[in-house]
Structure formats: C-alpha cells, structure tokens
GROMACS .gro file of N, CA and C in nm:
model
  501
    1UNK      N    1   0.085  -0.117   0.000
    1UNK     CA    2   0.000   0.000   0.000
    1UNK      C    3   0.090   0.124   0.000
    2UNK      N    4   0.109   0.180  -0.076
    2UNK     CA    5   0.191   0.318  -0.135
    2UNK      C    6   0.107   0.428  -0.090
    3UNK      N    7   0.171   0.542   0.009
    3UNK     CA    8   0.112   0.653   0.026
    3UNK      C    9   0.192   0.773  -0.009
    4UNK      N   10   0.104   0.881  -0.061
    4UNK     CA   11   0.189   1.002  -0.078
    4UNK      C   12   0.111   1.111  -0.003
    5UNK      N   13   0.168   1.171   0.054
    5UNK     CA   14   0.092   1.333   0.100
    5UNK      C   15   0.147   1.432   0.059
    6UNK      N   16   0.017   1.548   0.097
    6UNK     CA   17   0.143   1.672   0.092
    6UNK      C   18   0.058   1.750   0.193
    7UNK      N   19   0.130   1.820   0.245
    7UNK     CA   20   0.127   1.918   0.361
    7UNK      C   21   0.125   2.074   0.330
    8UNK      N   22   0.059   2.133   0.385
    8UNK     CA   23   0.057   2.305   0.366
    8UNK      C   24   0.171   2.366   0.474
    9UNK      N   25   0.188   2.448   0.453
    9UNK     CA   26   0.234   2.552   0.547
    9UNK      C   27   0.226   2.731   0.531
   10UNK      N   28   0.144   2.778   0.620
   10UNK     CA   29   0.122   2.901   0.610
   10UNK      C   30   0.155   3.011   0.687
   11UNK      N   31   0.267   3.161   0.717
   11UNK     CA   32   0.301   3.203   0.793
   11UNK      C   33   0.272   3.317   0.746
   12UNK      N   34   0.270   3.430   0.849
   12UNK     CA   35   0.216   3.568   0.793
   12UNK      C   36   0.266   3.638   0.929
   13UNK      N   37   0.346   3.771   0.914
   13UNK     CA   38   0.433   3.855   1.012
   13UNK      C   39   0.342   3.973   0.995
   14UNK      N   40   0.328   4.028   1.091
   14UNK     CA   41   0.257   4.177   1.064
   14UNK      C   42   0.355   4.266   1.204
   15UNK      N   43   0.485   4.336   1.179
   15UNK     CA   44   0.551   4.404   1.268
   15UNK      C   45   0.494   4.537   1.338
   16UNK      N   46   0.404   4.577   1.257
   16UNK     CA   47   0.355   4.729   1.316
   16UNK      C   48   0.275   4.669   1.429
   17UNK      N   49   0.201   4.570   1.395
   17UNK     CA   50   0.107   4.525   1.520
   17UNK      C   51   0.158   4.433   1.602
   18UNK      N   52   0.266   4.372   1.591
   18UNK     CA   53   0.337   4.289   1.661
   18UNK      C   54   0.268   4.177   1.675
   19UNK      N   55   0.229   4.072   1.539
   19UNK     CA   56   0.157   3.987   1.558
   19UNK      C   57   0.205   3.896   1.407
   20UNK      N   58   0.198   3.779   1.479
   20UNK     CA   59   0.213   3.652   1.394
   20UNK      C   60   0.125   3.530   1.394
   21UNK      N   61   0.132   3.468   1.241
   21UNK     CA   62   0.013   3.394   1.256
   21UNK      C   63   0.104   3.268   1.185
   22UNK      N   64   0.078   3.125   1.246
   22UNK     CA   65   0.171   2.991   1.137
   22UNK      C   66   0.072   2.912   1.164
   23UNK      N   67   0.066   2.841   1.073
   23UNK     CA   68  -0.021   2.726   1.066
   23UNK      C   69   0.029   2.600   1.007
   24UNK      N   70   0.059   2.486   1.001
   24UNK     CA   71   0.064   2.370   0.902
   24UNK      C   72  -0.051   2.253   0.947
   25UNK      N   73  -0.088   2.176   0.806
   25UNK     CA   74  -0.152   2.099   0.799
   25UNK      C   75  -0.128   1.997   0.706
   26UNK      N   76  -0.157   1.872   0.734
   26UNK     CA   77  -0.172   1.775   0.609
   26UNK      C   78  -0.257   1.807   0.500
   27UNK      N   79  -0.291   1.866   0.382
   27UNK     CA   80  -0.372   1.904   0.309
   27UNK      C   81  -0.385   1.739   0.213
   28UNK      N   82  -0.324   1.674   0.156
   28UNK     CA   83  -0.385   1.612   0.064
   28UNK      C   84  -0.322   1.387   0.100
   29UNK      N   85  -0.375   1.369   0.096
   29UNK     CA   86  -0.343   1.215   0.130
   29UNK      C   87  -0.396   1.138   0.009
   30UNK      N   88  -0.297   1.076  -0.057
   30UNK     CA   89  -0.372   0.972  -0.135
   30UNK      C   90  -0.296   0.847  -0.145
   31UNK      N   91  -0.382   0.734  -0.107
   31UNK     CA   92  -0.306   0.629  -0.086
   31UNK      C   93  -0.365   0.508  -0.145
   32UNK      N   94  -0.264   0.429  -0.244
   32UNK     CA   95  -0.299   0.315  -0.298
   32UNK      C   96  -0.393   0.191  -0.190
   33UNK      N   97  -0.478   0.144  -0.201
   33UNK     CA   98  -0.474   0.009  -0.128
   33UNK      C   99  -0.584  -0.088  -0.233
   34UNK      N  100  -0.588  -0.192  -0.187
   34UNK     CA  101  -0.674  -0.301  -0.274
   34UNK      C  102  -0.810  -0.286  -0.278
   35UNK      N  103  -0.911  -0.318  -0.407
   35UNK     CA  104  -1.022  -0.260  -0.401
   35UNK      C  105  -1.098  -0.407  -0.362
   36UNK      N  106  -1.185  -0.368  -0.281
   36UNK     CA  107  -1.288  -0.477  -0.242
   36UNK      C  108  -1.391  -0.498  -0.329
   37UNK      N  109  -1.372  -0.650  -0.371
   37UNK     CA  110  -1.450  -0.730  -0.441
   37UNK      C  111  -1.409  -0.747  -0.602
   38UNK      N  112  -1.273  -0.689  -0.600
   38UNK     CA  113  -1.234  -0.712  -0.748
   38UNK      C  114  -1.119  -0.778  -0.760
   39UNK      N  115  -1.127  -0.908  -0.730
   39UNK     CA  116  -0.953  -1.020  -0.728
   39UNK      C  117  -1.025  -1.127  -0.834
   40UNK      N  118  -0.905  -1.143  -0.903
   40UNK     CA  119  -0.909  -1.243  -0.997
   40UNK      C  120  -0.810  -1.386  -0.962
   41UNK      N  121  -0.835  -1.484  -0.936
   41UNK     CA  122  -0.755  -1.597  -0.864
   41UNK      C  123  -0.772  -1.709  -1.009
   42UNK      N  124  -0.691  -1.796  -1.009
   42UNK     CA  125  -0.676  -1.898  -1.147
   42UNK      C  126  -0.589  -1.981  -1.091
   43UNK      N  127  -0.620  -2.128  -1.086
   43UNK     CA  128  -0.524  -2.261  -1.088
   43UNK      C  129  -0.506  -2.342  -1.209
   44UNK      N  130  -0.376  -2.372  -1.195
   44UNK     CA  131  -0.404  -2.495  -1.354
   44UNK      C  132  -0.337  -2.582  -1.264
   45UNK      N  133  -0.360  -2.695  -1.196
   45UNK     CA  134  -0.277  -2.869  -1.175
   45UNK      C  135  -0.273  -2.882  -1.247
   46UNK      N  136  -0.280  -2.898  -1.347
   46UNK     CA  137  -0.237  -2.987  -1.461
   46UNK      C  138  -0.121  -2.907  -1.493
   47UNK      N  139  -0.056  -2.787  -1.511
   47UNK     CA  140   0.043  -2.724  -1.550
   47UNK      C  141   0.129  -2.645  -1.403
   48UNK      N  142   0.041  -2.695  -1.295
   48UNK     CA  143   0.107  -2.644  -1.205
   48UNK      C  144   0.165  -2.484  -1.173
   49UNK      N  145   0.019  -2.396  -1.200
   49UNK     CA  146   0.035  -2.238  -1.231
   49UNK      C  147  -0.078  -2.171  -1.138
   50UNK      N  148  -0.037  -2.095  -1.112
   50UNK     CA  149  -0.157  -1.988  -1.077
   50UNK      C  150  -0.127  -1.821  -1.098
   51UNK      N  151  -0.243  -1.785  -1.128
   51UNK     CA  152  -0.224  -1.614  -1.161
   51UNK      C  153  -0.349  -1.576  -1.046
   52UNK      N  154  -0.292  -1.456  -0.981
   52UNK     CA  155  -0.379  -1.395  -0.917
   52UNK      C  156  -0.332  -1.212  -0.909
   53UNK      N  157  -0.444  -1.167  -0.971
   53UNK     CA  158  -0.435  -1.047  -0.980
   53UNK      C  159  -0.549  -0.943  -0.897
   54UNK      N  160  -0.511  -0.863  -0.852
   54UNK     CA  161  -0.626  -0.811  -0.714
   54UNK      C  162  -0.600  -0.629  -0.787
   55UNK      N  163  -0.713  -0.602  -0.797
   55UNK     CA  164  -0.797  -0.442  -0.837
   55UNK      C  165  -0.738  -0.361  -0.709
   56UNK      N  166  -0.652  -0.234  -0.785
   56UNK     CA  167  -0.654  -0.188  -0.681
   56UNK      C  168  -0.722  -0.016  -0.700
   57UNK      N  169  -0.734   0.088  -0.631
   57UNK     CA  170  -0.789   0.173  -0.653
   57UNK      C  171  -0.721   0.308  -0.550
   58UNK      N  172  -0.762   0.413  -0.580
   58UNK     CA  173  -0.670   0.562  -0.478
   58UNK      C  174  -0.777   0.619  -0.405
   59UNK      N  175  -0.749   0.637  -0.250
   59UNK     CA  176  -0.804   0.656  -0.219
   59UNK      C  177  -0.796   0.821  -0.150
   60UNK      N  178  -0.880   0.889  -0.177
   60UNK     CA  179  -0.803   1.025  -0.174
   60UNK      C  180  -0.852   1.098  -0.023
   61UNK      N  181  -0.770   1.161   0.040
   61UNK     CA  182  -0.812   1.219   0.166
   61UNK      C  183  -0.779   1.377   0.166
   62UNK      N  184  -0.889   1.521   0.153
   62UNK     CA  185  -0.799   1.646   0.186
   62UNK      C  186  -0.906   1.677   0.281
   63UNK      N  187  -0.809   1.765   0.346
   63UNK     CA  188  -0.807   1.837   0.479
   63UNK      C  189  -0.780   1.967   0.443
   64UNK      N  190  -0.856   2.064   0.562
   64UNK     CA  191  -0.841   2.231   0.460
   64UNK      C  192  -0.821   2.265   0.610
   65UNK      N  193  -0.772   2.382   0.664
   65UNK     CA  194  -0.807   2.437   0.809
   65UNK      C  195  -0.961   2.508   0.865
   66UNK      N  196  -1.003   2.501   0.743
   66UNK     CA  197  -1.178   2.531   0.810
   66UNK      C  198  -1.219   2.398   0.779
   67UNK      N  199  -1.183   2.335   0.853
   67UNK     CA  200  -1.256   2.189   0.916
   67UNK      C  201  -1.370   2.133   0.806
   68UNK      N  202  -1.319   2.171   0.660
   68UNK     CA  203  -1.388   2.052   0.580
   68UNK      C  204  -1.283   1.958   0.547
   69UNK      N  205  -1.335   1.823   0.533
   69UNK     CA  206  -1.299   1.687   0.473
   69UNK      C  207  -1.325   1.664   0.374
   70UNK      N  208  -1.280   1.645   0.259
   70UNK     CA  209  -1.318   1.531   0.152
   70UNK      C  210  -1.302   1.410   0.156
   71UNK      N  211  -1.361   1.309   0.113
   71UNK     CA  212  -1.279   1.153   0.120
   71UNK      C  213  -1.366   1.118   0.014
   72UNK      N  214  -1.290   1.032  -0.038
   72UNK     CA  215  -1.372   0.951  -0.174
   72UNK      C  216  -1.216   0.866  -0.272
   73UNK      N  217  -1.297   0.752  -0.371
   73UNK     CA  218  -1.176   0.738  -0.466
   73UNK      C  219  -1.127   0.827  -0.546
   74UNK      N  220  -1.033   0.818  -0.602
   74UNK     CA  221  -1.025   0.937  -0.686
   74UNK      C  222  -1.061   0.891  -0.811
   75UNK      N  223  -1.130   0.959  -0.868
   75UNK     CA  224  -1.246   0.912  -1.016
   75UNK      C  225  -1.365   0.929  -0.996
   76UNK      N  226  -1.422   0.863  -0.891
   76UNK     CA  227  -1.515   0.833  -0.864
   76UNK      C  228  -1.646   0.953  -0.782
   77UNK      N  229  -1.523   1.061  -0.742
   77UNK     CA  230  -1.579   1.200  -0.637
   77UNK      C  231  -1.576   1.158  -0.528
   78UNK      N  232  -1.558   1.284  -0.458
   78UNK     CA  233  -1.567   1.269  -0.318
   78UNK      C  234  -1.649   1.312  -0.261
   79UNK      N  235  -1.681   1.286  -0.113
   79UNK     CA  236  -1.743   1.319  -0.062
   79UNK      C  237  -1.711   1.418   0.077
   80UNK      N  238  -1.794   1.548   0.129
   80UNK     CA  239  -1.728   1.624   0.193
   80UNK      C  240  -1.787   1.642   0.331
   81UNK      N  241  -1.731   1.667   0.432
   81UNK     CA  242  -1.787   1.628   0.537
   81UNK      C  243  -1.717   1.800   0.676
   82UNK      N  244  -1.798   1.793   0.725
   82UNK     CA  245  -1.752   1.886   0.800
   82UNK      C  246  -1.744   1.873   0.924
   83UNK      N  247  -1.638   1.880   1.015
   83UNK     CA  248  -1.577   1.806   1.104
   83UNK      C  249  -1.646   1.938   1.265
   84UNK      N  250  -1.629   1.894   1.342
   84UNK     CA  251  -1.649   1.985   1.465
   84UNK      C  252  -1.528   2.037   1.528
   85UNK      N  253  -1.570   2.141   1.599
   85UNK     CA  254  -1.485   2.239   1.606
   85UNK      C  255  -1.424   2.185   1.741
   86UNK      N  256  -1.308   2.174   1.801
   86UNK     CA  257  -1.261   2.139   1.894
   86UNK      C  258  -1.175   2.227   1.989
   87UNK      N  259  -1.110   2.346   1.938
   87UNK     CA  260  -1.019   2.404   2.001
   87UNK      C  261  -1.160   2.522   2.063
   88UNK      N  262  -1.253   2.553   2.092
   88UNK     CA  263  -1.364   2.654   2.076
   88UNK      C  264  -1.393   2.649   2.227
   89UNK      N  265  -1.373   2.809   2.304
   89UNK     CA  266  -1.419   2.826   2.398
   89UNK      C  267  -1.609   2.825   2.420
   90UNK      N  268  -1.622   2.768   2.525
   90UNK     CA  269  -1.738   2.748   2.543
   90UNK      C  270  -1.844   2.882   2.541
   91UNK      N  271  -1.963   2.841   2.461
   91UNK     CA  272  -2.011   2.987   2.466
   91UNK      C  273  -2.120   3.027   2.620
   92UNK      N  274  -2.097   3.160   2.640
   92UNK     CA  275  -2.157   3.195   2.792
   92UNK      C  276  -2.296   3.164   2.780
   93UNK      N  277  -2.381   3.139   2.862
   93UNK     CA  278  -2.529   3.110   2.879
   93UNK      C  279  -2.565   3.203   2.927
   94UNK      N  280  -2.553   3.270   3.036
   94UNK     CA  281  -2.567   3.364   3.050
   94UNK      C  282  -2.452   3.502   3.029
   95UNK      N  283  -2.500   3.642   2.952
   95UNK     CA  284  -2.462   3.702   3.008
   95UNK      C  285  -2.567   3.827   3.034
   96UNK      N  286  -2.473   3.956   3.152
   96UNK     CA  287  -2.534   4.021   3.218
   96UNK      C  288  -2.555   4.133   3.192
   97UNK      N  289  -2.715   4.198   3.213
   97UNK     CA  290  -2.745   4.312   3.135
   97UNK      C  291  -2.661   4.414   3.181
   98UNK      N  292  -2.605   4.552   3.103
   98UNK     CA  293  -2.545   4.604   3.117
   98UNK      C  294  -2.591   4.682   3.225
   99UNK      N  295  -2.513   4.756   3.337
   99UNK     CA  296  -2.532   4.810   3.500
   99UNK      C  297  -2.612   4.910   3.439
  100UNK      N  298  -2.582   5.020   3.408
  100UNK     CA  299  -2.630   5.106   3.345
  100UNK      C  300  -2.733   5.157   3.222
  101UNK      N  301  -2.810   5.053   3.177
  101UNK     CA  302  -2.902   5.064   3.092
  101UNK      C  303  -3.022   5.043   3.105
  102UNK      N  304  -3.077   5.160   3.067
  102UNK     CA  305  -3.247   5.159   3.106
  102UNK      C  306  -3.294   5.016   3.047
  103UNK      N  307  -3.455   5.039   3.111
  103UNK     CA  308  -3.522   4.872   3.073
  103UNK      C  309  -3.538   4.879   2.938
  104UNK      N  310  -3.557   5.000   2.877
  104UNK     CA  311  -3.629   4.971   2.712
  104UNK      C  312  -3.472   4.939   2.640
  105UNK      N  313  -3.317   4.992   2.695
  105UNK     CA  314  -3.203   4.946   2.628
  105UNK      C  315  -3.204   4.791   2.610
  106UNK      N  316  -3.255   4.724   2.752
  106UNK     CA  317  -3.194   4.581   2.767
  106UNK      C  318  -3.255   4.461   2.660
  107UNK      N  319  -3.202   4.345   2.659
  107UNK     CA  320  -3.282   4.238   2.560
  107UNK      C  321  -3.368   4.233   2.601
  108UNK      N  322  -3.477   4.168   2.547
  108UNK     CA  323  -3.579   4.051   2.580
  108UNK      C  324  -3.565   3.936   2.617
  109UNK      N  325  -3.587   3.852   2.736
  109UNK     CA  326  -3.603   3.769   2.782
  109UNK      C  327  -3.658   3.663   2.698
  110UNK      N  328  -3.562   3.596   2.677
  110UNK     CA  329  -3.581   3.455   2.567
  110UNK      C  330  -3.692   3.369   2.604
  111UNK      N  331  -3.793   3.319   2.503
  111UNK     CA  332  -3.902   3.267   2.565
  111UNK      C  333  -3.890   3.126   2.574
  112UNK      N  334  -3.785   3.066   2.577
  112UNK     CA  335  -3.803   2.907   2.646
  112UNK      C  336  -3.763   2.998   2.785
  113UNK      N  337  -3.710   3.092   2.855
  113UNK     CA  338  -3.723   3.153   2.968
  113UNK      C  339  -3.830   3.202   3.004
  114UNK      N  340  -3.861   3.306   2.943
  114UNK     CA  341  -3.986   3.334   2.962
  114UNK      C  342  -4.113   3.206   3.032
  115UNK      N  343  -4.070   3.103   2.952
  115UNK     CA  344  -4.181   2.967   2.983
  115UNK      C  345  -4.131   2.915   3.107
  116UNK      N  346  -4.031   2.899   3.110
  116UNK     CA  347  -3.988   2.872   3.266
  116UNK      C  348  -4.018   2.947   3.381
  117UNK      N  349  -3.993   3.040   3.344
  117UNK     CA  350  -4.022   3.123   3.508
  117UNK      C  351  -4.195   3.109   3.462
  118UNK      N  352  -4.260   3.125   3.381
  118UNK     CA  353  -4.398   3.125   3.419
  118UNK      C  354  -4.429   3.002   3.468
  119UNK      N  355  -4.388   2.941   3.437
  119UNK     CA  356  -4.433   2.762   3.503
  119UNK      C  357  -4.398   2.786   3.672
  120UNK      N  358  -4.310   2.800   3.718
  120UNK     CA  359  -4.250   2.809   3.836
  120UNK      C  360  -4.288   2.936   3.921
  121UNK      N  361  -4.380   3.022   3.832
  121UNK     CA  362  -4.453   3.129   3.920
  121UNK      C  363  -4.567   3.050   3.961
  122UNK      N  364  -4.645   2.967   3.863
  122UNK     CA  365  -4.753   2.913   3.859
  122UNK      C  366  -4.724   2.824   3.992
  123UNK      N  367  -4.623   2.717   3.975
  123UNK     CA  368  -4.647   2.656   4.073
  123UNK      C  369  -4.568   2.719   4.247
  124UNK      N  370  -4.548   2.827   4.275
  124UNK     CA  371  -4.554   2.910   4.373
  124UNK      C  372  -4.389   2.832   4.423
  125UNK      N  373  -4.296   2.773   4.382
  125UNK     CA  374  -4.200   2.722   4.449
  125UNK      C  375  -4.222   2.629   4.487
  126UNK      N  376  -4.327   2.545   4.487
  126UNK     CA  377  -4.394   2.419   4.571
  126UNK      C  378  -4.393   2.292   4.492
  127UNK      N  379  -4.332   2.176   4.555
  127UNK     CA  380  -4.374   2.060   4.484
  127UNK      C  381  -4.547   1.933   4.521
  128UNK      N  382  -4.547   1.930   4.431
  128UNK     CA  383  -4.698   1.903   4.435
  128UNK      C  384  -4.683   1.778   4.559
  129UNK      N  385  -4.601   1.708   4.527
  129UNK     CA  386  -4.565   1.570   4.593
  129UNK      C  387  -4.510   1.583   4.754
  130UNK      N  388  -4.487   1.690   4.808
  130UNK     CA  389  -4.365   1.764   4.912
  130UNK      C  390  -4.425   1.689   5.007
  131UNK      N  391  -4.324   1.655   5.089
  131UNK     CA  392  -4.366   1.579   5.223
  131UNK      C  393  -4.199   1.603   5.351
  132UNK      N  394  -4.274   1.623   5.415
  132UNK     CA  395  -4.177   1.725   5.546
  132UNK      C  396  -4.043   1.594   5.534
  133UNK      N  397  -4.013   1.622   5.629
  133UNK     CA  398  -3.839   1.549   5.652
  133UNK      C  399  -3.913   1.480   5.758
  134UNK      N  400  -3.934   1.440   5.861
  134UNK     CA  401  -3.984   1.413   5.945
  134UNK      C  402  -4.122   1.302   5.900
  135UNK      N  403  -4.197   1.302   5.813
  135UNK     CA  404  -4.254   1.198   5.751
  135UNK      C  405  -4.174   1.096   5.680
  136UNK      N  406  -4.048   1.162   5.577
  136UNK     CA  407  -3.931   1.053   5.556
  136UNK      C  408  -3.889   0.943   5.651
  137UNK      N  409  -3.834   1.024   5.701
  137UNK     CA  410  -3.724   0.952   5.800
  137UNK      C  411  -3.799   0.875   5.930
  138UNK      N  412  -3.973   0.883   5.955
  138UNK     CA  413  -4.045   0.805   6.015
  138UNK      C  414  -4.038   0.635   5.938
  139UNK      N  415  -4.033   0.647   5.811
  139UNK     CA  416  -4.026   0.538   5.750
  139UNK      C  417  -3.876   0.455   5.774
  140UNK      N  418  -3.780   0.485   5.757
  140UNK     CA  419  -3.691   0.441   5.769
  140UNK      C  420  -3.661   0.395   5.893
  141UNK      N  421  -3.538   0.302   5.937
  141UNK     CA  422  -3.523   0.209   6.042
  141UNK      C  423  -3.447   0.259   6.132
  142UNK      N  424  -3.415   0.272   6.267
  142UNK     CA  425  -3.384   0.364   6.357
  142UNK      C  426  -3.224   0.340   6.348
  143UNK      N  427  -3.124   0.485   6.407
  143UNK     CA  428  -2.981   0.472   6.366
  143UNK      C  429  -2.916   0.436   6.498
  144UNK      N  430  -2.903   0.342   6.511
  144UNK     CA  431  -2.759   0.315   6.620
  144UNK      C  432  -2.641   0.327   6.612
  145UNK      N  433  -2.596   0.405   6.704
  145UNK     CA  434  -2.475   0.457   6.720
  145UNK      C  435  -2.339   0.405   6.730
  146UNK      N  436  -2.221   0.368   6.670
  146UNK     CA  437  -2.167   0.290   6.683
  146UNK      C  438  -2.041   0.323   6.797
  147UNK      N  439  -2.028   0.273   6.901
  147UNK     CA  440  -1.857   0.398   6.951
  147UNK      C  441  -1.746   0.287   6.925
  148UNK      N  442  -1.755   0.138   6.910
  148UNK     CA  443  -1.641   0.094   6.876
  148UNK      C  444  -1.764  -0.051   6.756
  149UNK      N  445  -1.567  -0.037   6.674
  149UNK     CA  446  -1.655  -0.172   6.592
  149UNK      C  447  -1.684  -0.308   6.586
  150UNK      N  448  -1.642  -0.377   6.679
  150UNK     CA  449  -1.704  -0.510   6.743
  150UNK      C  450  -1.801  -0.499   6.815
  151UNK      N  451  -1.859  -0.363   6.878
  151UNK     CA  452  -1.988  -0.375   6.914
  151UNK      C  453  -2.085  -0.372   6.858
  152UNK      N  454  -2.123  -0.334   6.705
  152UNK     CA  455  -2.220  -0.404   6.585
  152UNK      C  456  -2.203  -0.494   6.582
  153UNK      N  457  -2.129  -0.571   6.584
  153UNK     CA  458  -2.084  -0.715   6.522
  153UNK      C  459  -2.156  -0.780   6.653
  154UNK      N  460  -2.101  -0.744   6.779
  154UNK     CA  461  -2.196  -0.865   6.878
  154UNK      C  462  -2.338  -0.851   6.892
  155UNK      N  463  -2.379  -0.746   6.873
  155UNK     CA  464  -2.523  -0.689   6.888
  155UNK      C  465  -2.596  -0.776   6.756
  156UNK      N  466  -2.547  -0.796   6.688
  156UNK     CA  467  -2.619  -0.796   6.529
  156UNK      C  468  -2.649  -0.942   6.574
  157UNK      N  469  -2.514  -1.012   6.613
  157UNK     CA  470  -2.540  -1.136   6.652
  157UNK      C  471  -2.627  -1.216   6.772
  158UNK      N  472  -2.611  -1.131   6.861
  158UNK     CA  473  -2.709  -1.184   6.958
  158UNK      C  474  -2.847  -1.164   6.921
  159UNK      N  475  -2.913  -1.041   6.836
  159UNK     CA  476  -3.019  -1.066   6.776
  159UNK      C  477  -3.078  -1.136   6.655
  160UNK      N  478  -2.979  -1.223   6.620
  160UNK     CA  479  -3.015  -1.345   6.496
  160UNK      C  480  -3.025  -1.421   6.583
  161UNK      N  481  -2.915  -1.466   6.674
  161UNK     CA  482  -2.949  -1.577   6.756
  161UNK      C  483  -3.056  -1.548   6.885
  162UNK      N  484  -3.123  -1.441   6.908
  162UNK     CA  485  -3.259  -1.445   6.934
  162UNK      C  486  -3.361  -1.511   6.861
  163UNK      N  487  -3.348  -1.441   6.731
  163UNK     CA  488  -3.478  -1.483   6.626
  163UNK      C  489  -3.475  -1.608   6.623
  164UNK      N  490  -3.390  -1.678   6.609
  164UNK     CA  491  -3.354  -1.796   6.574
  164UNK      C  492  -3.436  -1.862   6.699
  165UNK      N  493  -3.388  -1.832   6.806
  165UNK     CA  494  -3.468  -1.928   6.964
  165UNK      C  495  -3.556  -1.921   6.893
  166UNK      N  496  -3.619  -1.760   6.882
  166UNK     CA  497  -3.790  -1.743   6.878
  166UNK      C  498  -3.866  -1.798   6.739
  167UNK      N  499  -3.796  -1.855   6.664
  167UNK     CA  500  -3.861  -1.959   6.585
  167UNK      C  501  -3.872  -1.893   6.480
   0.00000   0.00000   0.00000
C-alpha cells in the first residue's frame, strides 16, 4: 500500500502590530490500497500455475483548516464532510445586562425563559408531591450509634441468635 501526502504551510508577520500567525496541515493524502471485491484468482494442476491479480484503486483524503474533509476514490468524487470544532471556547449562557441601561435598552427575555419562570410562578415554588423530613425519616429504620466496631458485630449477633430461639 503506497502513500503520498502533501502538507501546507502558512506564515504571515505583521511588525507594526506585533503579531504573527503559522499554521501547518496535512492538506492532501492519497493512498494506494486493494479494491474490495475485485480479485481475480486462477489454478491450472495440470500445468502447475496460478495467476492472481487483485484491483486496486486511490483513495483520496484532503483536509483544509476550516474543518472541511473530503474523502472519496479518486475518479469516482468525493465526498465532503464537515468536522467539529474542537479548540472553541465554550459559549456563555448567560450574560449580564449592562449596569447602566435603562429597561427599554436591555434584551428581551428569551421565551423558552420566559416559559420557565412562568411555570414556576404558577407553581408558587412548591412541589406538588412535598412531604416534610420528618414523615421521611419516620419510615426508615432507627440509627444506632456505633462507639467501637465489634460492638455491631456482637449486637447484630445476639439478635439473629434471638430470632432464631424465637422460631
């Protein structure tokens, strides 16, 4: 399987502003390999021969720095694909209206917000289901205190081997 690439490289100086920009990338990949489903195989015993010849085809790969892909054979077209952005600071969810700007300056309140706080006015802060702490923890099984740890261990046991007497 024979591969060739070629690679970019891009640099740009700007001294008045004191700023530089370099970049390199793999831009173009194309690499021989065998094509699937096109082999030709032949025996002769009687002459004690075989020919086998296997299809092969190029398979082409470019890369650009705005995150498109091509891939495809070459002949055949490619196909282009656009990759996600990875180096990208996360964008803010919120940000905050400016200190100083009257109400008619500021945005509008986005209405999947808008729908939220009305839901949550509606239901007054309250869950429909709410049940005190003290109704919980009635359900649950009482906490004994442990001050050393072989004293669970004998306790636990003398009350199996209670149950046990008591049938």
């Amino acid at each position: 399987m024979a591969t060739a690439e070629l690679s970019c490289q891009v640099s740009e100086e700007d001294r008045e502003r004191r700023e530089a920009f370099w970049a390199e990338w793999k831009d173009l990949t194309l690499s021989t390999r065998p094509e699937e489903g096109c082999s030709l195989h032949e025996e002769d015993a009687q002459r004690h021969e075989t020919y086998h010849q296997q299809g092969q085809c190029q398979a082409l790969v470019q890369r650009s720095p705005w995150l498109v892909m091509r891939m495809g054979i070459l002949g055949r077209g490619l196909q282009e694909y656009l990759l996600p952005y990875q180096r990208v600071l996360p964008l803010p969810i919120f940000t905050p209206a400016k200190m100083g700007a009257t109400k008619e300056e500021r945005e509008d309140t986005p209405i999947q917000l808008q729908e939220l706080l009305a839901l949550e006015t509606a239901l007054g802060g309250q869950c429909m289901e709410r049940q005190d702490v003290a109704e919980i923890t009635k359900q649950l099984p009482p906490v004994v205190p442990v001050s050393k740890p072989g004293a669970l261990r004998r306790s636990l046991s003398r009350s199996m081997s209670q149950e046990a007497q008591r049938g």
